[in-house]
CSV table of C-alpha atoms in Angstrom, one decimal:
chain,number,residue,atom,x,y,z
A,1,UNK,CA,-0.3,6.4,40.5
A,2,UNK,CA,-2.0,8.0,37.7
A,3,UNK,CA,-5.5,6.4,38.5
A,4,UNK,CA,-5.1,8.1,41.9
A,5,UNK,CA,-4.1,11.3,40.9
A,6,UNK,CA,-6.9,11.4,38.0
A,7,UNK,CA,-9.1,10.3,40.4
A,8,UNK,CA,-8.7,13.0,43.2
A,9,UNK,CA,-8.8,15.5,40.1
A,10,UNK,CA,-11.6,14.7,38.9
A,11,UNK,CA,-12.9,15.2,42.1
A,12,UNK,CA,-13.9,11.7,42.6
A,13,UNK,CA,-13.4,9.8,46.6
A,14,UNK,CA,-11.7,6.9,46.0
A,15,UNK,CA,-12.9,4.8,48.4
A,16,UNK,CA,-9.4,2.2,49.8
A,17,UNK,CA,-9.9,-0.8,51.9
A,18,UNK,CA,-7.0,-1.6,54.0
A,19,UNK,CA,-4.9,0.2,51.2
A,20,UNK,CA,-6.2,-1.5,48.2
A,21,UNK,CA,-8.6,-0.4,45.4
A,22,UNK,CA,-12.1,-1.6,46.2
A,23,UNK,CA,-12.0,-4.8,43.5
A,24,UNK,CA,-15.6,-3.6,41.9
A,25,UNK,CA,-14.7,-0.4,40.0
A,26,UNK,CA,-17.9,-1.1,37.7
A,27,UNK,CA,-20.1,0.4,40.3
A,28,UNK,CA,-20.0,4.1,40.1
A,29,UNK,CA,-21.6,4.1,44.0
A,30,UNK,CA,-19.0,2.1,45.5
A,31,UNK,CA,-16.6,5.4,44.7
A,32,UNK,CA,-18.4,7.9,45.6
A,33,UNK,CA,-19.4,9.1,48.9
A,34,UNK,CA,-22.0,12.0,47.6
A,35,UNK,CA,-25.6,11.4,48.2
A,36,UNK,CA,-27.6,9.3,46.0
A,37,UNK,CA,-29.0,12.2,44.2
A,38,UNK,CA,-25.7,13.3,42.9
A,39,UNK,CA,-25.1,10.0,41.6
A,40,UNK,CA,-25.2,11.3,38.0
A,41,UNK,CA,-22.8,13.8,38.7
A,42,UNK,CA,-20.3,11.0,39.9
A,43,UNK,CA,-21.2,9.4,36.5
A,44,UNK,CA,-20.6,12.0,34.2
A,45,UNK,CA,-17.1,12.4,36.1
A,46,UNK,CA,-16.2,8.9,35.9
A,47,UNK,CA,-16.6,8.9,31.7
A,48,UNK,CA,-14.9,12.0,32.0
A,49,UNK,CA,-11.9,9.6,33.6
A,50,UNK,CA,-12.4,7.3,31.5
A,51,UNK,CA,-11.4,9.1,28.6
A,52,UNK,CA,-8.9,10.6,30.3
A,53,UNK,CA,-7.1,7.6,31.2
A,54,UNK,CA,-7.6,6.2,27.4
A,55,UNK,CA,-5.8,9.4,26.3
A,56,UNK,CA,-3.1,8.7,28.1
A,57,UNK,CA,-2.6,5.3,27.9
A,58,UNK,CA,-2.7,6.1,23.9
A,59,UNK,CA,0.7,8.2,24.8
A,60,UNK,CA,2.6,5.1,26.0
A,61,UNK,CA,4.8,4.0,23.4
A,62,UNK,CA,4.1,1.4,20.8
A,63,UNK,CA,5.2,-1.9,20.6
A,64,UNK,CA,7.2,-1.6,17.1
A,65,UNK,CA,8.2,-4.6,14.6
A,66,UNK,CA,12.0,-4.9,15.6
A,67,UNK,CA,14.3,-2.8,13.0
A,68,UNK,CA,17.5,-3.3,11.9
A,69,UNK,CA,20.4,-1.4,13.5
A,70,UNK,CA,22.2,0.7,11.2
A,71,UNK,CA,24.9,3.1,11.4
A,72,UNK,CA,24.9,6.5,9.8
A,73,UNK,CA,27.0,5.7,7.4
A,74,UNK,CA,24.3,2.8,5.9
A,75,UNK,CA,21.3,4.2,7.2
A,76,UNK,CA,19.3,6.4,4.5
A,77,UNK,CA,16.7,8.8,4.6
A,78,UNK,CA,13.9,7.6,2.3
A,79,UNK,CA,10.9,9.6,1.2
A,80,UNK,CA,7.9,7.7,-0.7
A,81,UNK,CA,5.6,9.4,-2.0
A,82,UNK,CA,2.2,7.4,-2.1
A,83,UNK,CA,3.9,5.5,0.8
A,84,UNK,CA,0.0,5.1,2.6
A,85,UNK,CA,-1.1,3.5,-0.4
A,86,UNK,CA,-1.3,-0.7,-1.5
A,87,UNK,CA,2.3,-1.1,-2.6
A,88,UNK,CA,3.7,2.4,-0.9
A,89,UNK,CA,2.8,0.9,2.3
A,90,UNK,CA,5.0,-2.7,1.4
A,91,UNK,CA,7.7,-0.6,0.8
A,92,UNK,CA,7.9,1.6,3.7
A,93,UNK,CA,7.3,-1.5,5.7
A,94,UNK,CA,10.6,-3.6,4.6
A,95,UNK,CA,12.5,-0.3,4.7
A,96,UNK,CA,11.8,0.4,8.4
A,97,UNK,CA,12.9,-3.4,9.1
A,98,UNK,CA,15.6,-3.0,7.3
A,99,UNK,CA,16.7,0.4,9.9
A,100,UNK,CA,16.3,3.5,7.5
A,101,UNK,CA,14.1,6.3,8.5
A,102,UNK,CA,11.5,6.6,6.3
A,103,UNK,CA,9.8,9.8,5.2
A,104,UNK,CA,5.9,9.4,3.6
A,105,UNK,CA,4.0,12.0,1.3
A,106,UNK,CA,0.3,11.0,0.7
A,107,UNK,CA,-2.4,13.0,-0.1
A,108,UNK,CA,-4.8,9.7,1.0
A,109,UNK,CA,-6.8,9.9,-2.4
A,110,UNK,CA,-6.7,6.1,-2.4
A,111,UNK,CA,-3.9,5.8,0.5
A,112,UNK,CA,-5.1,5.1,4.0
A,113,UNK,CA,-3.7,6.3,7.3
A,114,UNK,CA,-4.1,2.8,8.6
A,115,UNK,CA,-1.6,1.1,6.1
A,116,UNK,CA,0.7,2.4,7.7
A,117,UNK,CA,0.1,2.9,11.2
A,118,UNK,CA,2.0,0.4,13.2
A,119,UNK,CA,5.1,2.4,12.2
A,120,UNK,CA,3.0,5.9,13.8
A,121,UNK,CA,5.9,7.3,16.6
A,122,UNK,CA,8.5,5.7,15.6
A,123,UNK,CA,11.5,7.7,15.4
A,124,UNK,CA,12.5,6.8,11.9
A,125,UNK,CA,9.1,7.1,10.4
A,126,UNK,CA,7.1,10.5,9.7
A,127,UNK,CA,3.9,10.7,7.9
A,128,UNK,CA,3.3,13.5,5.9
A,129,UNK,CA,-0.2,15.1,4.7
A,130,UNK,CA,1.0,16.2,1.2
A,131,UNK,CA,-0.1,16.4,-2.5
A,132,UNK,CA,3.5,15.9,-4.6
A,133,UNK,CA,1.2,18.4,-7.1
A,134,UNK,CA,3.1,21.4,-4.7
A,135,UNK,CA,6.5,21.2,-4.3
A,136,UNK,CA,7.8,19.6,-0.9
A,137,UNK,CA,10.8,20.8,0.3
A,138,UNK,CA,12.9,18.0,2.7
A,139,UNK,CA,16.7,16.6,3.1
A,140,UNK,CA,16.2,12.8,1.6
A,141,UNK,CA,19.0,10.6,-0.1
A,142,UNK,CA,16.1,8.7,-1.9
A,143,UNK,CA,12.6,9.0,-3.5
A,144,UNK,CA,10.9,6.4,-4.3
A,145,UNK,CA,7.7,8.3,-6.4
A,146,UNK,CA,4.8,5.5,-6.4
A,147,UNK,CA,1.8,8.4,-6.3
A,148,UNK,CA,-0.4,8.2,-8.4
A,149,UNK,CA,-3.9,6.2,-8.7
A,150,UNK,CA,-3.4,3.2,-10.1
A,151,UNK,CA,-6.7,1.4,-10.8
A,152,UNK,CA,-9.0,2.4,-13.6
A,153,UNK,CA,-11.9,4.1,-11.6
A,154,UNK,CA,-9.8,5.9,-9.4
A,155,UNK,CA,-7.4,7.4,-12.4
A,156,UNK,CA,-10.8,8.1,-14.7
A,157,UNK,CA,-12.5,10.2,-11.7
A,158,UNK,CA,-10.1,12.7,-12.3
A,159,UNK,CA,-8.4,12.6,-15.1
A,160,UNK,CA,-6.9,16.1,-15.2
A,161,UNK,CA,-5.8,15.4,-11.5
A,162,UNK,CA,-4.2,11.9,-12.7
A,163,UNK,CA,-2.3,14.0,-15.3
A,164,UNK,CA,-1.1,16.9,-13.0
A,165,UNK,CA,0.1,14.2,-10.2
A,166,UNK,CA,2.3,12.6,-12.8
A,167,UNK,CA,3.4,15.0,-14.8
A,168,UNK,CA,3.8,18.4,-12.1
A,169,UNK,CA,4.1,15.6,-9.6
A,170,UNK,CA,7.2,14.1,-11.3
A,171,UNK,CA,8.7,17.5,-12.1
A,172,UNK,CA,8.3,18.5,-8.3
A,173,UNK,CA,10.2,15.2,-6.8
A,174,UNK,CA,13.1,15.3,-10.0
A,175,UNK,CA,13.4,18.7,-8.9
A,176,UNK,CA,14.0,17.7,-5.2
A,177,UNK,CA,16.4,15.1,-6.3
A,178,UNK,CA,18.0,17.8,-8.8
A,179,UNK,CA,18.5,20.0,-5.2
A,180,UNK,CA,19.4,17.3,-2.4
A,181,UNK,CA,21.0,14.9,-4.8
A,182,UNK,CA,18.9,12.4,-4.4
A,183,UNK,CA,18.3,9.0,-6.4
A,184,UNK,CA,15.3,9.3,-7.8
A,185,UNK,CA,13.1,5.9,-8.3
A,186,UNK,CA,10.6,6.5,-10.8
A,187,UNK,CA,7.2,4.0,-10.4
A,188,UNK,CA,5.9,3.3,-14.3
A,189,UNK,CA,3.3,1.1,-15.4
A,190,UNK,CA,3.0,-2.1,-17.8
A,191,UNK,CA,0.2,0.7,-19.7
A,192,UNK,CA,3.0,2.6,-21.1
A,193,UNK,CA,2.7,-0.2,-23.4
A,194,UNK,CA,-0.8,-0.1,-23.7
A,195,UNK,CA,-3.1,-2.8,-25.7
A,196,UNK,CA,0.8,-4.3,-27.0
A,197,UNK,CA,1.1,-5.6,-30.3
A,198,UNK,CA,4.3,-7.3,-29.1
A,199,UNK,CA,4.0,-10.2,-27.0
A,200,UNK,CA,5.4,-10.4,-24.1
A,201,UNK,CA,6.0,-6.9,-23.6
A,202,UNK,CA,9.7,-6.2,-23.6
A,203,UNK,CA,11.7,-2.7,-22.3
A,204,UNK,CA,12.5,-2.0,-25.6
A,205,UNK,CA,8.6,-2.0,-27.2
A,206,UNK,CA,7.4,1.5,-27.5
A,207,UNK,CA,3.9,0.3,-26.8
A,208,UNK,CA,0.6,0.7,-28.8
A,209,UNK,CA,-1.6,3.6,-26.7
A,210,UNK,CA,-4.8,5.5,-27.8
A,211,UNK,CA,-3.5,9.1,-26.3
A,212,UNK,CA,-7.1,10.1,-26.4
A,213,UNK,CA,-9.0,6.9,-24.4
A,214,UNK,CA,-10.5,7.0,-21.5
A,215,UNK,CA,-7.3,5.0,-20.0
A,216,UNK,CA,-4.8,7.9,-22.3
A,217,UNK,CA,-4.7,10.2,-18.6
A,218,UNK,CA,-2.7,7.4,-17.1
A,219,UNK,CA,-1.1,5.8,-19.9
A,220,UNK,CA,0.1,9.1,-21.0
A,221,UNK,CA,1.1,10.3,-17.7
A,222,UNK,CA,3.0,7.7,-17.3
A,223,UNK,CA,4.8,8.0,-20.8
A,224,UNK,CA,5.5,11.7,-19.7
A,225,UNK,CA,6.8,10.7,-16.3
A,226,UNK,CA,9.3,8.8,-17.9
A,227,UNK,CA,10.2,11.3,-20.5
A,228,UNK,CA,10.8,14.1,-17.4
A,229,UNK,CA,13.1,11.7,-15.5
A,230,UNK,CA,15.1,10.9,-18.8
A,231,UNK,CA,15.4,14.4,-19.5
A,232,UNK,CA,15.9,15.3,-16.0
A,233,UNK,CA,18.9,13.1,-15.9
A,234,UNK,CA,20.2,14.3,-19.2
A,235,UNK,CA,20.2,17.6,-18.2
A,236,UNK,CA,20.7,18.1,-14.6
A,237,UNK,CA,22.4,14.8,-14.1
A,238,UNK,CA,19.6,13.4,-11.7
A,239,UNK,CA,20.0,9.9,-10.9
A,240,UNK,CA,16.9,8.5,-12.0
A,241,UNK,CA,15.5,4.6,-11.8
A,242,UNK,CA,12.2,3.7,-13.9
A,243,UNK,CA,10.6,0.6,-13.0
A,244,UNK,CA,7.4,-0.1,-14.7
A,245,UNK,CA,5.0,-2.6,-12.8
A,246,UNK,CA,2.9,-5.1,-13.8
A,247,UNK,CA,0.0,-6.3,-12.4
A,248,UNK,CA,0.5,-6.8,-8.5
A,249,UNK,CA,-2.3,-8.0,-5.8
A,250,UNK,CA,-1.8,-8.3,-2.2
A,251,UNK,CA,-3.0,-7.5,1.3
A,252,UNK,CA,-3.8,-3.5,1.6
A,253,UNK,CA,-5.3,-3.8,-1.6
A,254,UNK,CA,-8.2,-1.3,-2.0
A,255,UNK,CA,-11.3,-3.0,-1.2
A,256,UNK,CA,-13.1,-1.0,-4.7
A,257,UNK,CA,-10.2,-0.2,-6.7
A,258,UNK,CA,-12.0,-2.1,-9.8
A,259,UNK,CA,-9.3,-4.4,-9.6
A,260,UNK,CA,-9.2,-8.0,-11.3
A,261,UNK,CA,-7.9,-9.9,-8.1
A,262,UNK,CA,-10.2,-7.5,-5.6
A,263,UNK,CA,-13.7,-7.7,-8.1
A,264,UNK,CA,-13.2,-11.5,-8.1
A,265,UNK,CA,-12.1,-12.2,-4.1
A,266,UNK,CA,-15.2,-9.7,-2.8
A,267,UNK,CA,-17.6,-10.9,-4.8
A,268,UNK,CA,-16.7,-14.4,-4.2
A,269,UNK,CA,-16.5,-13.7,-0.6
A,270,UNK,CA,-20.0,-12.4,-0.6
A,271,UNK,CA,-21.6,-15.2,-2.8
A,272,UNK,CA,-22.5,-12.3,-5.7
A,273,UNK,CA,-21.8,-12.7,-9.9
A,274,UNK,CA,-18.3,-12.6,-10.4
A,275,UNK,CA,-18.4,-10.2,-13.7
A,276,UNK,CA,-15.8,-10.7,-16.3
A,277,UNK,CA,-15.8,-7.7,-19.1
A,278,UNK,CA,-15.5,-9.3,-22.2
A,279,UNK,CA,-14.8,-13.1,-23.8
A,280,UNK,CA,-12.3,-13.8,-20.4
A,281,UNK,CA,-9.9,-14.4,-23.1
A,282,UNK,CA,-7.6,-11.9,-22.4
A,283,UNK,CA,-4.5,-12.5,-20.4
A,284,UNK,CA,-2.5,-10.9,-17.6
A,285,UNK,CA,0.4,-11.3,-15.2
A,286,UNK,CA,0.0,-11.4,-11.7
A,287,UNK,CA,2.8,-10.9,-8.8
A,288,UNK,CA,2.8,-10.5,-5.6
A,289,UNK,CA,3.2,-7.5,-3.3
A,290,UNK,CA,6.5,-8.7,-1.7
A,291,UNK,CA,8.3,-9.9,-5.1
A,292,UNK,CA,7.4,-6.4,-6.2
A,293,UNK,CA,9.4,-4.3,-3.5
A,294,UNK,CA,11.8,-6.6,-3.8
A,295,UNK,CA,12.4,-5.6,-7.3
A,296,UNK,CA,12.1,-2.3,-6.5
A,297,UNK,CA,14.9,-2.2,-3.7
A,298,UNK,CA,16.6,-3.9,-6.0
A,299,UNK,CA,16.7,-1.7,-8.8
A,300,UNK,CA,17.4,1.2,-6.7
A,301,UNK,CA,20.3,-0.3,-5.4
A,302,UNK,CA,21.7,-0.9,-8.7
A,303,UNK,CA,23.8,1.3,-11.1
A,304,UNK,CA,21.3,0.4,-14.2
A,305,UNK,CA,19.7,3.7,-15.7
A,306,UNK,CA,17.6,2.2,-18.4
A,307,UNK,CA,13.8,0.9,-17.5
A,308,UNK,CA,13.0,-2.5,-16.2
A,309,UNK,CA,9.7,-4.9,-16.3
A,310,UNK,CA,9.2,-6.0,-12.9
A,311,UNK,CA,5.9,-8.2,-13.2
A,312,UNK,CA,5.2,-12.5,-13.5
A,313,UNK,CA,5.8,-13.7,-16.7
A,314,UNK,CA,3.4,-16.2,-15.5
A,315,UNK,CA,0.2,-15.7,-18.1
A,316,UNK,CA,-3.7,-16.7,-17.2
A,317,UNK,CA,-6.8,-15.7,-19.0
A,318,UNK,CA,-9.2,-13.4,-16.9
A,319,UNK,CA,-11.4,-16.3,-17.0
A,320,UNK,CA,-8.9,-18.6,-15.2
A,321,UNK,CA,-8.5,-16.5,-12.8
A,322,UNK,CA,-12.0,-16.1,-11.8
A,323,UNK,CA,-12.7,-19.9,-11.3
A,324,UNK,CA,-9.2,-19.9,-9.4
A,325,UNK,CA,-10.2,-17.3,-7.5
A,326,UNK,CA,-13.8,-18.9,-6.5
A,327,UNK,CA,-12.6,-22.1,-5.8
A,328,UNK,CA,-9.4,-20.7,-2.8
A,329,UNK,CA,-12.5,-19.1,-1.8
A,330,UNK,CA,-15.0,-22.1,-1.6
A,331,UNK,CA,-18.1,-21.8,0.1
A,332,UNK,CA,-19.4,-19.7,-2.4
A,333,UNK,CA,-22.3,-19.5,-4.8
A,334,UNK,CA,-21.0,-17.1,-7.0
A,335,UNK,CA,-21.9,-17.7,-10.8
A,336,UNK,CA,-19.3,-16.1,-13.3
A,337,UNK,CA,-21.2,-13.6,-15.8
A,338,UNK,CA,-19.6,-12.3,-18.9
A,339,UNK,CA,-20.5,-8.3,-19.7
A,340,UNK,CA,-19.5,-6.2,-22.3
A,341,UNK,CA,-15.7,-5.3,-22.8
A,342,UNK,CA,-14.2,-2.3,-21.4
A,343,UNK,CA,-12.7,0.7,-23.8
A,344,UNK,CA,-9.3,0.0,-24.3
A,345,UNK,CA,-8.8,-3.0,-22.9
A,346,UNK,CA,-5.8,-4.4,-23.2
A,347,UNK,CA,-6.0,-7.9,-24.7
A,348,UNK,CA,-2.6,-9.7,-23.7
A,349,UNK,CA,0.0,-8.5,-20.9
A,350,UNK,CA,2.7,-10.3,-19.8
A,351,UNK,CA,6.6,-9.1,-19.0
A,352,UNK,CA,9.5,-9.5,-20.7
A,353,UNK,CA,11.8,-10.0,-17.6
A,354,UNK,CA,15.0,-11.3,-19.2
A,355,UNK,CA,16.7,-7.5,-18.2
A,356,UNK,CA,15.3,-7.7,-14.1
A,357,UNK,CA,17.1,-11.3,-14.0
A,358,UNK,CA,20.3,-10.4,-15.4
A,359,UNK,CA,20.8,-6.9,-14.7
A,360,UNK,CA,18.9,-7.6,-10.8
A,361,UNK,CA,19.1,-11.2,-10.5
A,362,UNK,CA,15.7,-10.2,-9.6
A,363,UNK,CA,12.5,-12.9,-10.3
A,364,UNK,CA,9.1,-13.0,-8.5
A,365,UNK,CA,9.1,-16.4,-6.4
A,366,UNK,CA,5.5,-16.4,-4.2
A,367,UNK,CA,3.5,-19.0,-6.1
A,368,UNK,CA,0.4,-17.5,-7.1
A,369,UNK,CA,-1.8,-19.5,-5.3
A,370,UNK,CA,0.3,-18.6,-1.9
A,371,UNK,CA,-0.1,-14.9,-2.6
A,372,UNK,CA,-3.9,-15.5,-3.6
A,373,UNK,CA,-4.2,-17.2,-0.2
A,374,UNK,CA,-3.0,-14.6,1.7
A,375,UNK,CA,-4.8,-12.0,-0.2
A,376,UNK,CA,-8.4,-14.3,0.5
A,377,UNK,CA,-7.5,-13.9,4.3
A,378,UNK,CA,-6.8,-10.1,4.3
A,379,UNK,CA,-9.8,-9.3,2.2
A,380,UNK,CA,-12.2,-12.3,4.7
A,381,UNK,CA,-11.1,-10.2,8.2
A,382,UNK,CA,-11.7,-7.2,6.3
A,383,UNK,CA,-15.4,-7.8,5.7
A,384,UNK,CA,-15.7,-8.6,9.1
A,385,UNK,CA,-14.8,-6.2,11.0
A,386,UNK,CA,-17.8,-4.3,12.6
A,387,UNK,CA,-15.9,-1.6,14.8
A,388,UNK,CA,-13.1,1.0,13.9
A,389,UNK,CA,-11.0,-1.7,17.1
A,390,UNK,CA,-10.9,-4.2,14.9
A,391,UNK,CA,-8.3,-3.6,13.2
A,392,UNK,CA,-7.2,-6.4,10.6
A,393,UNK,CA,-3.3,-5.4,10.5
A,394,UNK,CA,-1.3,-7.0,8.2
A,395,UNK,CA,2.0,-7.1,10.0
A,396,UNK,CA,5.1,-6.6,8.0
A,397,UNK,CA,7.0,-10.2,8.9
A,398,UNK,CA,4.4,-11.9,6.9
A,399,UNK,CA,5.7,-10.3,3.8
A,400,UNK,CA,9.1,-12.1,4.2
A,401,UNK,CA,10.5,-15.1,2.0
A,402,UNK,CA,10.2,-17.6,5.3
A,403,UNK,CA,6.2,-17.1,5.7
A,404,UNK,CA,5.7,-19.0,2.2
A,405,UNK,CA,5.5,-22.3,1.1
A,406,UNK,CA,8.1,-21.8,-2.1
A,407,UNK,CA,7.4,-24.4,-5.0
């Protein structure tokens, strides 16, 4: 019915052959009954239709992951700020299953609009175009407060912007927590701990940080963050959660965030030098996208005030995880090249999560080489797309426990 209406609209003959469509619509002279010189007219009229029938059909609603049911007494209203970002978009994606309604803030300095798009229309989702640096006035019963760029060349662009966002950015969503009485979730980093002379990095380590490096805008931010929510919940009683994260890969990762895990999987992908800075000596702790929102959830579920490591205490050099990296891969030429070391480098990381297990009963479980697999196959579709319609969605049930091989 609405091909016949847009077509008499448009001012088009439709042409009907014992009540049925002609079968060959491809043939703009098969429609139209004008003379052959106005068959550009008729044309012109039938793109016109086209895109008129594409705009409409983009109106019908979505086919939606199935959500949970829950009843207004369970159901929560949930605001995450960076929530179009790598691990912001994780989150809001197990939240929706599980049947909140979900509320995101993103400014989409390193968030994409696409990370979370499969949830665009739903009723319990809302996207908001927002930087948390100005105060954002809404009714939530939780804030999870991930913004912030996370990667080294994105935080270093701007380093007074990194500062503000975590700092007038942190005051801003403790302040809507202070008015709605919400539980505020604070997302800190392992670099609070900076290049640790403790090893591994337990809660109680007050870290070893160069407040004037080139990494002292995030580090420091994030030091401050904490120090706002603490105060915040010693003064004005906010309910406040810090988590500080360790290193996490994943699908959605940002394709030049500078990035161990997305250097080594591009450039192995297209056959260049994968480039370690430094020996390759120094370590780090990997986990996966889906133990880390699990950890999350977890810890803002729970009654414990103090911070929490949520990382793998599973420790590789750089260098092992280059060759790992090339040989999931395979198929490649890629050498590995050693260049100088970065500034302020840290030289070993790895969590202390003795407090997550018992306080949480919280552990990452993806095996590492699961995770990298996953991550290979995201980043593979990604370099091949060729048109904005292919669109390389990572859907949300492949996050869950069941889509892994566990050890």
């Amino acid at each position: 019915m609405i091909l016949i209406y847009m077509l008499s609209v448009m001012g088009v003959t439709l042409c009907m052959c014992h009540g049925n469509y002609l079968d060959d619509l491809d043939e703009p002279s098969s429609m139209c009954t004008k003379p052959q010189s106005d068959d550009h007219s008729c044309d012109s009229k039938l793109l016109q239709l086209e895109d008129r029938i594409r705009d409409l059909e983009s109106r019908v609603p979505k086919n939606y992951p199935e959500v949970k049911f829950l009843t207004y007494k369970d159901r929560k209203r949930i605001l995450i700020t960076g929530g179009a970002g790598f691990v912001g978009s994780h989150l809001v994606d197990r939240l929706m299953l599980d049947g909140h309604e979900v509320s995101v803030a993103d400014n989409f300095f390193t968030g994409r609009k696409r990370n979370v798009e499969q949830w665009v229309g739903h009723e319990n989702f809302e996207l908001i175009n927002h930087d948390i640096v100005n105060p954002l006035y809404i009714e939530v019963d939780e804030v999870y407060h991930l913004a912030s760029p996370a990667s080294p060349p994105h935080y270093m662009y701007n380093p007074v912007k990194t500062i503000k966002t975590n700092t007038m950015g942190t005051i801003n969503m403790l302040g809507l927590g202070k008015r709605v009485g919400a539980k505020v979730l604070i997302a800190s980093t392992s670099e609070v701990y900076g290049d640790p002379e403790v090893h591994p990095q337990p809660e109680s380590y007050w870290g070893h940080v160069n407040p004037i490096g080139p990494r002292a805008c995030y580090d420091e931010g994030k030091r401050v963050a904490e120090a706002l929510g603490y105060a915040y919940a010693k003064q004005e009683n906010v309910d406040v959660r810090v988590a500080r994260i360790f290193n996490t890969y994943g699908p959605r990762m940002h394709m030049n965030d500078g990035r161990v895990v997305s250097n080594f999987i591009l450039q192995s992908l297209q056959n260049e030098t994968i480039t370690i800075y430094g020996s390759g000596k120094q370590t780090r702790s990997f986990q996966y996208v889906s133990d880390l929102v699990d950890g999350l959830i977890a810890l803002m579920n729970s009654n414990f005030t103090e911070p929490v490591n949520l990382g793998n205490p599973e420790e590789h050099t750089i260098e092992e995880f280059a060759y790992l990296i090339r040989d999931l891969v395979g198929n490649t030429n890629s050498e590995v090249e050693h260049l100088d070391p970065m500034e302020d480098d840290p030289q070993k990381r790895r969590p202390d999560i003795s407090r997550a297990q018992k306080v949480l009963k919280w552990k990452p479980v993806v095996p590492l080489k699961d995770g990298l697999q996953k991550t290979i196959e995201y980043f593979r579709k990604e370099l091949l797309r060729s048109s904005h319609s292919e669109r390389n969605i990572f859907h949300p049930h492949d996050l869950l426990p069941e889509s892994f091989n566990k050890k």
